[in-house]
Amino acid sequence: MTTRATRGPRRRTVVALAVILSVLAAFVVRLIDIQVVSADEHVAQSLTKIGAGNTIPGRRGSIVDAGGTVLASSVLVYDAQLNPKVIMQLEEKDPQVPWAEASDKIAAITGQSGDDVRALVSDALANDPQSQYAPLKNSLTTEQYIELRDLKLAYLHMEGRETRVYPNGAVAGNILGFLDGSGTAQAGIEQLSEKCLAPIDGEESYRRGSNGVVIPGSERTVEAVDGGSVELTINSDLQWYLQQMIGEEAQKQGAKGGTVTVVEVKTGKIRAAAEWPSMDPNDLDSSTPETRYSQIFHKDFEPGSTFKAITAAAVIEGAGLTPLSTVTASSRETFPNGAVVNDAFSHPAYNYTLAGGLIDSSNVALSKFGTMVSPDVRYDYLERFGVGQKTLNFPSEVGGILHPVSDWDSQSLYTTTFGQYFTVTAPQLAGAYQAIANGGEKIDLSLVESCTAEDGTVVKSEAPKHEQIIKKQTAAELTRMLENVAVQGGNADRIQVPGYRVTSKTGTAQVSDGNGGYKAGVYYTSMVGFAPVDDPQYVVVVTLDEPTKVVSSAATASAFQKAMTQVMKTYRVMPSTVPMDELLPKFG
């Protein structure tokens, strides 16, 4: 039997136990809520998102020439600043290195004078007595950074940044292109090969508690991937020479500009693309907006007589003509449809051979030869030789203009036979003659050889397209006629390259006035050829934009001869060993 004395303690024990169990139950419920039911919500409240942290910048890839010479690269430079307020505070405490001495040491490293450095600080304090910022010098090298760091000055701060440098300055500058202030490619190879050159930034990320403390073990690092290296087809030594040469020749002739394009016959690779005015990507401020882009790819022009060879190809294959086929042509003739065609020099009616028409560059003769095939046939041959088609899709490249036959009027029916009423670029002209030199096989031009990724993987550029656009025999006949142009033409004495058989053809194109007509007495001159004739290796195209001293195609003769001579030397091309065939007659 339970007495009253024993019931009291038991009741209190039961109540206490019930209270304890209730508290434990509450804790369990809350624990389940925190760790299971609302776990994601509570984690989100206490931690930052994964990815909070720092970006690890990758380095942009380099651009090199065919021999590995670096033409563009990215380097780390440092911008240095001083804290004037800290300098003054330390001066009041008798620092180990007084400011007067420290400023001289800084100046000796940065290339300034001690007075200049001290003036930067005093000027900052004059404007704001509490100033904590005075720019010291930007773009310091790593060596300068280390020397300044070793001074151990509390008021000297340096921040690193990547910058683009072009070790060879203006050499191929118009082809390389440039970056803007944000590091975005704006032109040239920098833009064309962006996919290869661009780095992939890395990241340092972590989880952090609400109190800002990084949670141990939560750190994660994704390393940056540097951009790849782009190898070009050009030879920078040849490029340098040709840029210097064309600059001198253009200025000698009073021209607005000039270009030289060199293409390897058997591969279609562009070995030089020189132009004047040139642009130094290291110093954009010294150039104009017009000269910051490649005129070789950006400027199109009427090719003039250089495309008479293409008309000859059309009539040889389309009308069965030979280099000895003839027409009678005066220096000025009115055709049945009312069109009037003139030659560049006065002469009586000659019984021109096709070869003679090319040698004397007779517009009238080529008009008569050219119209022996239909306009559609001639249009087809212009297309085959690349007119109206971009060569590389180079940034800012134009494709030239090829009007449909339906737009040809009574005059352009004839002018299209001698290189007017359509336009080309220098690379298109080089590509056309590459096909002639290569036995009629046209190979797409190329400027980029490969991309080498950071891990060493080499990705070759897509193989160029090969197409047989004319018969080998036709190409051989064109080559023989073009060699006769070089030997018997008006520029023969000025373009010979000792030891080598050379072909050539000049072009003197009128310049559009922008209103459907032409500027009076103003011309865009060009010359194209290849060598050696017995084993063609290289095509050279020279252009001058509106020369004023000599306005005919003779203006380009000196530059062409110098360019071709240098190309033969650069690539150690063996001199011709097979003698030239018998001269072709100009008249029948």
Coordinates of C-alpha atoms in Angstrom, one line a residue:
M1 CA 0.0 0.0 0.0
T2 CA 1.4 3.4 -1.1
T3 CA 1.5 6.0 1.6
R4 CA 1.1 9.7 1.2
A5 CA 4.7 10.1 2.0
T6 CA 5.9 8.0 -0.9
R7 CA 3.4 9.3 -3.5
G8 CA 4.8 12.9 -3.5
P9 CA 8.4 12.1 -4.6
R10 CA 7.1 9.7 -7.3
R11 CA 4.8 12.3 -8.8
R12 CA 7.5 14.8 -8.9
T13 CA 9.8 12.3 -10.6
V14 CA 7.2 11.6 -13.2
V15 CA 6.6 15.2 -13.9
A16 CA 10.3 16.0 -14.2
L17 CA 10.7 13.0 -16.5
A18 CA 7.8 14.2 -18.7
V19 CA 9.3 17.7 -18.9
I20 CA 12.7 16.3 -19.9
L21 CA 11.1 14.1 -22.5
S22 CA 9.1 17.0 -23.9
V23 CA 12.3 19.2 -24.2
L24 CA 14.1 16.3 -25.9
A25 CA 11.2 15.8 -28.3
A26 CA 11.3 19.5 -29.1
F27 CA 15.1 19.3 -29.8
V28 CA 14.6 16.3 -32.0
V29 CA 11.8 18.0 -34.0
R30 CA 14.0 21.1 -34.4
L31 CA 17.0 19.0 -35.4
I32 CA 15.0 17.2 -38.0
D33 CA 13.7 20.5 -39.3
I34 CA 17.2 22.0 -39.5
Q35 CA 19.0 19.0 -41.0
V36 CA 16.3 17.5 -43.2
V37 CA 13.1 19.6 -43.8
S38 CA 14.7 23.0 -44.1
A39 CA 18.3 22.0 -44.7
D40 CA 18.8 23.8 -48.1
E41 CA 17.3 27.0 -46.7
H42 CA 19.5 27.1 -43.7
V43 CA 22.6 26.3 -45.7
A44 CA 21.8 29.1 -48.1
Q45 CA 21.4 31.5 -45.2
S46 CA 24.8 30.6 -43.7
L47 CA 27.0 30.2 -46.8
T48 CA 27.9 32.1 -50.0
K49 CA 27.2 30.5 -53.3
I50 CA 29.9 28.2 -54.8
G51 CA 31.9 30.4 -57.2
A52 CA 32.5 33.3 -54.9
G53 CA 36.1 34.1 -55.2
N54 CA 38.7 35.4 -57.7
T55 CA 39.1 35.2 -61.4
I56 CA 42.4 33.8 -62.6
P57 CA 43.1 35.5 -66.0
G58 CA 44.5 33.4 -68.8
R59 CA 47.1 34.8 -71.2
R60 CA 46.4 35.6 -74.8
G61 CA 48.3 33.4 -77.3
S62 CA 51.1 34.6 -79.5
I63 CA 51.4 35.1 -83.2
V64 CA 54.5 33.9 -85.0
D65 CA 55.8 33.9 -88.6
A66 CA 56.6 30.8 -90.7
G67 CA 60.0 30.5 -89.0
G68 CA 58.7 31.0 -85.4
T69 CA 59.7 34.6 -85.0
V70 CA 57.3 36.2 -82.5
L71 CA 55.2 39.0 -84.1
A72 CA 52.7 39.4 -81.2
S73 CA 52.6 38.3 -77.6
S74 CA 51.1 39.1 -74.2
V75 CA 53.3 40.2 -71.3
L76 CA 52.6 41.1 -67.7
V77 CA 53.3 44.7 -66.8
Y78 CA 52.8 46.6 -63.6
D79 CA 51.2 50.0 -62.8
A80 CA 52.7 51.6 -59.8
Q81 CA 51.1 54.1 -57.4
L82 CA 52.2 56.0 -54.2
N83 CA 50.2 56.7 -51.1
P84 CA 51.1 60.4 -50.2
K85 CA 49.3 60.2 -46.8
V86 CA 51.3 57.2 -45.6
I87 CA 54.5 58.9 -46.8
M88 CA 53.9 61.9 -44.7
Q89 CA 52.9 59.9 -41.7
L90 CA 56.1 57.9 -41.9
E91 CA 58.2 61.0 -42.3
E92 CA 56.9 62.3 -39.0
K93 CA 58.2 59.1 -37.3
D94 CA 61.8 59.3 -38.7
P95 CA 61.5 56.3 -41.1
Q96 CA 64.4 54.0 -41.8
V97 CA 64.6 55.3 -45.4
P98 CA 63.6 59.0 -45.6
W99 CA 61.3 60.0 -48.4
A100 CA 64.0 62.1 -50.1
E101 CA 66.3 59.1 -50.3
A102 CA 63.5 56.6 -51.2
S103 CA 62.2 58.8 -54.0
D104 CA 65.6 58.8 -55.6
K105 CA 65.8 55.0 -55.4
I106 CA 62.3 54.7 -56.9
A107 CA 63.3 57.1 -59.7
A108 CA 66.4 55.2 -60.6
I109 CA 64.3 52.1 -61.2
T110 CA 61.4 53.8 -63.1
G111 CA 63.6 56.0 -65.3
Q112 CA 62.3 59.2 -63.8
S113 CA 64.2 61.8 -61.8
G114 CA 63.9 62.1 -58.0
D115 CA 62.4 65.6 -58.4
D116 CA 59.7 64.2 -60.7
V117 CA 58.7 61.5 -58.2
R118 CA 58.6 63.9 -55.3
A119 CA 56.6 66.4 -57.4
L120 CA 53.9 63.7 -58.0
V121 CA 53.4 63.4 -54.3
S122 CA 53.5 67.1 -53.5
D123 CA 51.1 67.8 -56.2
A124 CA 48.7 65.2 -54.9
L125 CA 48.9 66.6 -51.4
A126 CA 48.4 70.1 -52.7
N127 CA 45.1 69.1 -54.2
D128 CA 44.1 67.0 -51.2
P129 CA 46.0 67.0 -47.9
Q130 CA 44.6 63.5 -47.2
S131 CA 45.4 62.1 -50.6
Q132 CA 46.1 58.4 -50.6
Y133 CA 46.8 58.1 -54.4
A134 CA 49.4 59.4 -56.7
P135 CA 50.1 57.6 -60.0
L136 CA 53.8 56.8 -60.3
K137 CA 54.3 55.0 -63.6
N138 CA 52.5 52.5 -65.8
S139 CA 53.7 49.5 -67.8
L140 CA 56.7 48.6 -65.6
T141 CA 58.5 45.4 -66.5
T142 CA 58.7 42.4 -64.2
E143 CA 62.4 43.3 -63.5
Q144 CA 61.3 46.8 -62.4
Y145 CA 58.5 45.4 -60.3
I146 CA 61.0 43.1 -58.4
E147 CA 63.4 46.0 -57.8
L148 CA 60.7 48.2 -56.5
R149 CA 59.2 45.5 -54.4
D150 CA 62.6 44.8 -52.8
L151 CA 62.7 48.4 -51.5
K152 CA 59.9 47.3 -49.1
L153 CA 58.2 50.7 -49.0
A154 CA 54.8 50.6 -47.3
Y155 CA 53.4 53.4 -49.5
L156 CA 54.4 51.9 -52.8
H157 CA 51.7 49.7 -54.5
M158 CA 51.8 47.9 -57.8
E159 CA 49.1 46.1 -59.8
G160 CA 49.8 43.7 -62.6
R161 CA 48.0 43.6 -65.9
E162 CA 48.4 41.9 -69.2
T163 CA 49.3 44.0 -72.3
R164 CA 49.8 43.1 -75.9
V165 CA 53.2 43.8 -77.5
Y166 CA 54.4 43.6 -81.1
P167 CA 58.2 43.0 -80.9
N168 CA 58.8 43.9 -84.6
G169 CA 56.7 47.0 -84.5
A170 CA 55.2 47.9 -87.9
V171 CA 56.4 44.7 -89.6
A172 CA 53.2 43.1 -90.8
G173 CA 51.3 45.4 -88.5
N174 CA 48.4 46.0 -90.9
I175 CA 48.1 42.2 -91.2
L176 CA 48.4 41.4 -87.4
G177 CA 45.7 43.9 -86.4
F178 CA 45.3 45.2 -82.8
L179 CA 43.3 45.1 -79.6
D180 CA 41.2 47.8 -78.1
G181 CA 41.6 49.1 -74.5
S182 CA 39.4 46.2 -73.2
G183 CA 41.5 43.6 -74.9
T184 CA 39.0 42.9 -77.7
A185 CA 40.5 42.1 -81.1
Q186 CA 39.6 44.8 -83.7
A187 CA 41.3 43.8 -86.9
G188 CA 43.7 41.5 -88.7
I189 CA 44.9 38.1 -87.5
E190 CA 44.1 39.1 -84.0
Q191 CA 40.4 39.1 -85.0
L192 CA 40.6 36.3 -87.7
S193 CA 42.2 33.9 -85.2
E194 CA 40.4 34.9 -82.1
K195 CA 39.2 31.4 -81.4
C196 CA 42.8 30.1 -81.2
L197 CA 44.4 33.2 -79.4
A198 CA 41.7 33.8 -76.8
P199 CA 42.4 32.4 -73.3
I200 CA 39.9 30.8 -71.0
D201 CA 39.9 32.4 -67.6
G202 CA 40.2 30.2 -64.5
E203 CA 38.6 30.8 -61.0
E204 CA 39.3 30.4 -57.3
S205 CA 36.0 29.7 -55.5
Y206 CA 35.0 28.6 -52.0
R207 CA 32.2 28.4 -49.4
R208 CA 32.1 31.1 -46.8
G209 CA 30.2 31.4 -43.6
S210 CA 27.9 34.3 -42.8
N211 CA 30.8 35.8 -40.7
G212 CA 33.0 35.9 -43.8
V213 CA 35.2 33.0 -42.7
V214 CA 36.2 30.6 -45.5
I215 CA 35.0 27.1 -44.6
P216 CA 38.0 24.7 -44.6
G217 CA 37.9 22.2 -47.4
S218 CA 35.5 24.2 -49.5
E219 CA 38.2 25.8 -51.7
R220 CA 38.1 24.9 -55.4
T221 CA 40.5 26.1 -58.1
V222 CA 40.0 25.9 -61.9
E223 CA 43.2 26.9 -63.6
A224 CA 43.2 29.3 -66.5
V225 CA 44.0 28.0 -70.0
D226 CA 46.2 30.3 -72.0
G227 CA 45.4 31.0 -75.6
G228 CA 47.1 29.1 -78.4
S229 CA 49.9 30.2 -80.7
V230 CA 49.0 31.1 -84.3
E231 CA 51.6 30.4 -86.9
L232 CA 51.4 32.5 -90.1
T233 CA 52.6 31.7 -93.6
I234 CA 54.5 34.9 -94.0
N235 CA 58.3 35.4 -93.8
S236 CA 58.9 38.4 -91.5
D237 CA 62.4 39.1 -92.9
L238 CA 60.9 39.3 -96.4
Q239 CA 58.0 41.3 -95.1
W240 CA 60.3 43.8 -93.5
Y241 CA 62.3 44.3 -96.7
L242 CA 59.2 44.7 -98.9
Q243 CA 57.6 47.2 -96.5
Q244 CA 60.7 49.4 -96.5
M245 CA 61.0 49.1 -100.3
I246 CA 57.4 49.8 -101.2
G247 CA 57.4 52.8 -98.8
E248 CA 60.4 54.2 -100.6
E249 CA 59.0 53.5 -104.0
A250 CA 55.5 54.9 -103.3
Q251 CA 56.9 58.1 -101.9
K252 CA 59.3 58.4 -104.8
Q253 CA 56.3 58.2 -107.2
G254 CA 54.2 60.6 -105.1
A255 CA 51.6 57.8 -104.5
K256 CA 49.0 57.8 -101.8
G257 CA 50.0 54.2 -101.0
G258 CA 51.5 51.0 -102.2
T259 CA 51.4 47.2 -101.7
V260 CA 53.4 44.1 -102.4
T261 CA 51.8 40.6 -102.2
V262 CA 53.9 37.4 -102.6
V263 CA 52.2 34.0 -103.1
E264 CA 53.9 30.6 -103.3
V265 CA 52.8 29.0 -106.5
K266 CA 52.6 25.4 -105.5
T267 CA 50.8 26.0 -102.1
G268 CA 48.9 29.2 -102.4
K269 CA 50.5 30.4 -99.2
I270 CA 51.0 34.2 -98.8
R271 CA 54.6 34.7 -98.0
A272 CA 54.4 38.5 -97.7
A273 CA 51.7 41.1 -97.6
A274 CA 53.5 44.4 -97.4
E275 CA 52.0 47.9 -97.6
W276 CA 52.6 51.5 -97.1
P277 CA 51.5 53.5 -95.1
S278 CA 52.1 50.8 -92.4
M279 CA 50.7 50.7 -88.9
D280 CA 52.6 49.9 -85.7
P281 CA 50.2 48.2 -83.4
N282 CA 52.3 49.3 -80.4
D283 CA 51.5 52.9 -81.3
L284 CA 48.0 53.2 -82.6
D285 CA 47.9 57.0 -82.0
S286 CA 50.5 57.5 -84.7
S287 CA 48.2 56.0 -87.3
T288 CA 44.9 57.1 -88.8
P289 CA 41.7 55.0 -88.8
E290 CA 42.3 54.3 -92.5
T291 CA 45.8 53.0 -92.1
R292 CA 44.9 50.7 -89.2
Y293 CA 43.5 48.1 -91.5
S294 CA 45.0 46.1 -94.4
Q295 CA 44.5 47.9 -97.7
I296 CA 45.7 44.7 -99.4
F297 CA 42.5 43.1 -98.4
H298 CA 40.3 46.1 -98.0
K299 CA 40.9 48.0 -101.2
D300 CA 39.5 46.8 -104.6
F301 CA 40.4 48.3 -108.0
E302 CA 39.8 47.7 -111.7
P303 CA 42.7 45.4 -112.7
G304 CA 43.0 46.8 -116.1
S305 CA 45.4 45.1 -118.5
T306 CA 46.6 42.5 -116.0
F307 CA 43.3 40.7 -116.7
K308 CA 43.9 40.6 -120.5
A309 CA 45.6 37.2 -119.7
I310 CA 42.2 35.9 -118.4
T311 CA 40.5 37.1 -121.6
A312 CA 43.2 35.2 -123.5
A313 CA 42.4 32.1 -121.5
A314 CA 38.7 32.3 -122.3
V315 CA 39.3 32.7 -126.1
I316 CA 42.0 30.0 -126.3
E317 CA 39.6 27.5 -124.7
G318 CA 36.3 28.9 -125.8
A319 CA 37.1 29.9 -129.4
G320 CA 40.1 27.6 -130.2
L321 CA 42.5 30.5 -130.6
T322 CA 46.3 30.3 -130.3
P323 CA 49.0 32.8 -129.5
L324 CA 49.4 33.3 -133.2
S325 CA 45.7 34.0 -134.0
T326 CA 45.2 37.5 -135.4
V327 CA 42.9 40.5 -135.6
T328 CA 43.3 43.8 -137.3
A329 CA 43.2 46.6 -134.7
S330 CA 43.8 50.4 -134.9
S331 CA 44.5 52.6 -131.9
R332 CA 41.0 53.9 -131.9
E333 CA 37.9 52.1 -133.2
T334 CA 34.1 52.5 -133.0
F335 CA 32.3 49.2 -132.8
P336 CA 29.0 48.3 -134.5
N337 CA 27.0 48.9 -131.2
G338 CA 28.5 52.4 -131.0
A339 CA 31.1 51.7 -128.3
V340 CA 34.4 53.5 -128.7
V341 CA 37.7 51.8 -127.6
N342 CA 41.1 53.4 -127.5
D343 CA 44.6 52.2 -127.0
A344 CA 47.1 53.9 -124.8
F345 CA 49.3 54.9 -127.7
S346 CA 48.6 56.0 -131.3
H347 CA 49.3 53.5 -134.1
P348 CA 48.0 52.5 -137.5
A349 CA 45.9 49.3 -138.1
Y350 CA 48.1 46.4 -137.1
N351 CA 47.4 42.7 -137.8
Y352 CA 47.9 41.8 -134.1
T353 CA 48.5 38.2 -132.9
L354 CA 47.0 37.4 -129.6
A355 CA 50.5 37.4 -128.2
G356 CA 51.1 40.8 -129.8
G357 CA 47.9 42.2 -128.3
L358 CA 49.2 41.2 -124.9
I359 CA 52.7 42.5 -125.5
D360 CA 51.5 45.9 -126.7
S361 CA 48.5 45.8 -124.3
S362 CA 46.1 46.8 -127.1
N363 CA 42.6 47.4 -125.7
V364 CA 41.2 47.4 -129.3
A365 CA 42.8 44.0 -130.1
L366 CA 41.7 42.4 -126.9
S367 CA 38.2 43.8 -127.5
K368 CA 38.1 42.0 -130.8
F369 CA 39.6 38.8 -129.5
G370 CA 37.4 38.8 -126.4
T371 CA 34.1 39.1 -128.2
M372 CA 34.9 35.9 -130.2
V373 CA 33.3 34.2 -127.2
S374 CA 30.0 35.0 -125.6
P375 CA 29.7 37.4 -122.6
D376 CA 28.5 34.4 -120.6
V377 CA 31.7 32.5 -121.3
R378 CA 33.9 35.5 -120.4
Y379 CA 31.9 35.9 -117.2
D380 CA 32.5 32.3 -116.3
Y381 CA 36.2 32.7 -116.7
L382 CA 36.3 35.8 -114.5
E383 CA 34.5 33.8 -111.9
R384 CA 36.9 30.8 -112.3
F385 CA 39.8 33.1 -111.7
G386 CA 38.3 34.4 -108.5
V387 CA 36.7 37.7 -109.3
G388 CA 33.9 38.7 -106.9
Q389 CA 35.0 36.1 -104.3
K390 CA 36.9 36.8 -101.0
T391 CA 40.2 35.0 -100.7
L392 CA 40.4 34.4 -96.9
N393 CA 37.4 36.1 -95.3
F394 CA 40.1 38.3 -93.7
P395 CA 38.5 41.0 -91.5
S396 CA 37.4 43.9 -93.6
E397 CA 38.2 42.0 -96.8
V398 CA 36.2 42.9 -99.8
G399 CA 35.3 40.5 -102.6
G400 CA 35.5 42.9 -105.5
I401 CA 32.7 43.6 -107.9
L402 CA 31.6 41.4 -110.8
H403 CA 28.4 42.7 -112.5
P404 CA 26.1 40.1 -114.0
V405 CA 26.1 39.9 -117.8
S406 CA 22.6 41.4 -117.8
D407 CA 24.1 44.6 -116.6
W408 CA 26.8 44.8 -119.3
D409 CA 26.0 47.7 -121.7
S410 CA 27.4 48.4 -125.2
Q411 CA 30.6 49.8 -123.7
S412 CA 31.2 47.3 -120.9
L413 CA 30.7 44.5 -123.4
Y414 CA 34.2 45.5 -124.6
T415 CA 35.8 47.1 -121.5
T416 CA 35.4 43.8 -119.6
T417 CA 37.9 42.3 -122.1
F418 CA 40.6 44.5 -120.8
G419 CA 40.0 44.7 -117.1
Q420 CA 37.4 47.4 -116.6
Y421 CA 33.8 47.3 -115.2
F422 CA 34.8 44.8 -112.5
T423 CA 37.1 45.1 -109.5
V424 CA 39.6 42.8 -107.7
T425 CA 41.9 43.0 -104.7
A426 CA 45.7 42.4 -104.8
P427 CA 45.3 38.8 -103.3
Q428 CA 42.6 38.0 -106.0
L429 CA 45.0 39.1 -108.7
A430 CA 47.8 37.1 -107.1
G431 CA 45.5 34.1 -107.0
A432 CA 44.6 34.4 -110.6
Y433 CA 48.2 34.3 -111.7
Q434 CA 49.0 31.5 -109.2
A435 CA 46.6 29.4 -111.2
I436 CA 48.4 30.2 -114.5
A437 CA 51.8 29.6 -113.0
N438 CA 50.6 26.3 -111.5
G439 CA 49.5 24.6 -114.8
G440 CA 45.9 25.8 -114.5
E441 CA 45.3 24.5 -111.0
K442 CA 44.0 27.2 -108.7
I443 CA 44.7 26.8 -105.0
D444 CA 42.9 28.8 -102.4
L445 CA 45.2 31.3 -100.7
S446 CA 46.2 30.9 -97.1
L447 CA 47.7 33.1 -94.4
V448 CA 47.4 31.0 -91.3
E449 CA 49.4 27.8 -91.0
S450 CA 48.3 26.4 -87.7
C451 CA 47.2 26.9 -84.1
T452 CA 49.2 25.3 -81.3
A453 CA 47.2 25.0 -78.1
E454 CA 48.7 25.4 -74.7
D455 CA 49.0 21.7 -74.2
G456 CA 51.0 21.4 -77.4
T457 CA 48.3 20.1 -79.6
V458 CA 48.7 21.4 -83.2
V459 CA 45.7 22.0 -85.3
K460 CA 46.5 22.7 -88.9
S461 CA 44.4 25.1 -90.9
E462 CA 41.8 23.5 -93.2
A463 CA 43.5 22.2 -96.4
P464 CA 43.0 24.7 -99.2
K465 CA 40.7 23.8 -102.1
H466 CA 42.4 22.8 -105.4
E467 CA 40.6 23.2 -108.7
Q468 CA 41.8 22.8 -112.3
I469 CA 40.2 25.9 -113.8
I470 CA 42.0 25.8 -117.2
K471 CA 43.8 23.2 -119.2
K472 CA 47.6 22.7 -118.6
Q473 CA 48.2 23.5 -122.3
T474 CA 46.3 26.7 -121.9
A475 CA 48.3 27.7 -118.9
A476 CA 51.5 26.9 -120.8
E477 CA 50.5 29.1 -123.7
L478 CA 49.5 32.0 -121.3
T479 CA 52.9 31.6 -119.6
R480 CA 54.8 31.8 -122.8
M481 CA 52.9 34.9 -123.9
L482 CA 53.4 36.6 -120.5
E483 CA 57.1 35.9 -120.7
N484 CA 57.1 37.6 -124.1
V485 CA 55.4 40.5 -122.5
A486 CA 58.3 40.7 -119.9
V487 CA 60.9 40.5 -122.7
Q488 CA 59.3 42.5 -125.5
G489 CA 57.0 44.9 -123.6
G490 CA 57.7 48.5 -122.8
N491 CA 59.0 47.8 -119.3
A492 CA 61.4 45.0 -120.4
D493 CA 64.6 46.7 -119.5
R494 CA 63.3 47.8 -116.0
I495 CA 62.0 44.4 -114.8
Q496 CA 64.6 41.8 -115.7
V497 CA 65.9 39.7 -112.8
P498 CA 69.4 38.5 -113.7
G499 CA 69.5 34.8 -114.0
Y500 CA 65.8 34.2 -114.0
R501 CA 63.1 34.0 -116.6
V502 CA 60.2 36.2 -115.5
T503 CA 56.6 36.8 -116.7
S504 CA 54.9 40.1 -116.2
K505 CA 51.7 42.1 -117.0
T506 CA 50.9 45.6 -116.1
G507 CA 47.6 47.3 -115.3
T508 CA 46.7 51.0 -115.4
A509 CA 43.2 51.4 -114.0
Q510 CA 41.2 54.5 -113.9
V511 CA 40.0 55.5 -110.4
S512 CA 36.3 56.0 -109.7
D513 CA 35.1 59.5 -108.8
G514 CA 32.3 58.0 -106.8
N515 CA 29.6 59.4 -109.1
G516 CA 29.7 56.7 -111.8
G517 CA 32.7 58.3 -113.7
Y518 CA 36.5 58.4 -113.4
K519 CA 38.9 61.0 -112.0
A520 CA 40.8 62.8 -114.7
G521 CA 44.4 61.8 -115.1
V522 CA 44.4 59.7 -111.9
Y523 CA 45.3 56.0 -112.0
Y524 CA 45.7 52.9 -109.8
T525 CA 48.7 51.1 -111.3
S526 CA 49.7 47.5 -110.8
M527 CA 52.2 44.8 -112.1
V528 CA 52.0 41.1 -111.6
G529 CA 54.3 38.3 -112.7
F530 CA 55.9 35.0 -111.6
A531 CA 59.3 33.4 -111.8
P532 CA 61.2 31.3 -112.8
V533 CA 59.2 30.6 -115.9
D534 CA 60.8 27.1 -116.3
D535 CA 59.7 26.1 -112.8
P536 CA 57.3 28.8 -111.3
Q537 CA 57.8 29.3 -107.6
Y538 CA 56.4 32.7 -106.6
V539 CA 53.9 35.2 -107.8
V540 CA 54.5 38.9 -107.0
V541 CA 51.9 41.7 -107.2
V542 CA 52.8 45.3 -106.8
T543 CA 50.3 48.2 -106.7
L544 CA 50.6 52.0 -106.4
D545 CA 47.6 54.1 -105.4
E546 CA 47.4 57.2 -107.6
P547 CA 51.1 57.8 -108.4
T548 CA 51.8 61.4 -109.5
K549 CA 55.4 61.3 -110.9
V550 CA 54.8 58.6 -113.4
V551 CA 51.1 57.9 -113.8
S552 CA 51.4 54.8 -116.1
S553 CA 52.1 51.3 -115.1
A554 CA 55.8 52.0 -115.5
A555 CA 55.6 53.5 -112.0
T556 CA 55.5 50.0 -110.6
A557 CA 58.4 48.6 -112.7
S558 CA 61.2 49.4 -110.2
A559 CA 59.3 48.0 -107.2
F560 CA 58.3 44.9 -109.1
Q561 CA 62.0 44.2 -110.1
K562 CA 63.2 44.8 -106.5
A563 CA 60.5 42.6 -105.0
M564 CA 61.0 39.7 -107.4
T565 CA 64.8 39.8 -107.0
Q566 CA 64.5 39.8 -103.2
V567 CA 62.0 36.9 -103.2
M568 CA 64.4 34.8 -105.3
K569 CA 67.2 35.6 -102.9
T570 CA 65.1 35.0 -99.7
Y571 CA 64.0 31.5 -100.8
R572 CA 67.3 30.7 -102.7
V573 CA 65.4 29.8 -105.8
M574 CA 67.7 28.2 -108.4
P575 CA 68.3 30.3 -111.5
S576 CA 66.6 29.3 -114.7
T577 CA 68.4 26.5 -116.5
V578 CA 66.1 26.1 -119.5
P579 CA 66.4 28.8 -122.2
M580 CA 63.5 30.8 -123.3
D581 CA 61.5 29.6 -126.4
E582 CA 61.7 31.5 -129.6
L583 CA 60.1 34.9 -129.4
L584 CA 56.5 35.1 -130.4
P585 CA 55.6 37.5 -133.2
K586 CA 53.5 40.6 -132.4
F587 CA 52.0 40.7 -135.8
G588 CA 50.7 38.1 -138.2

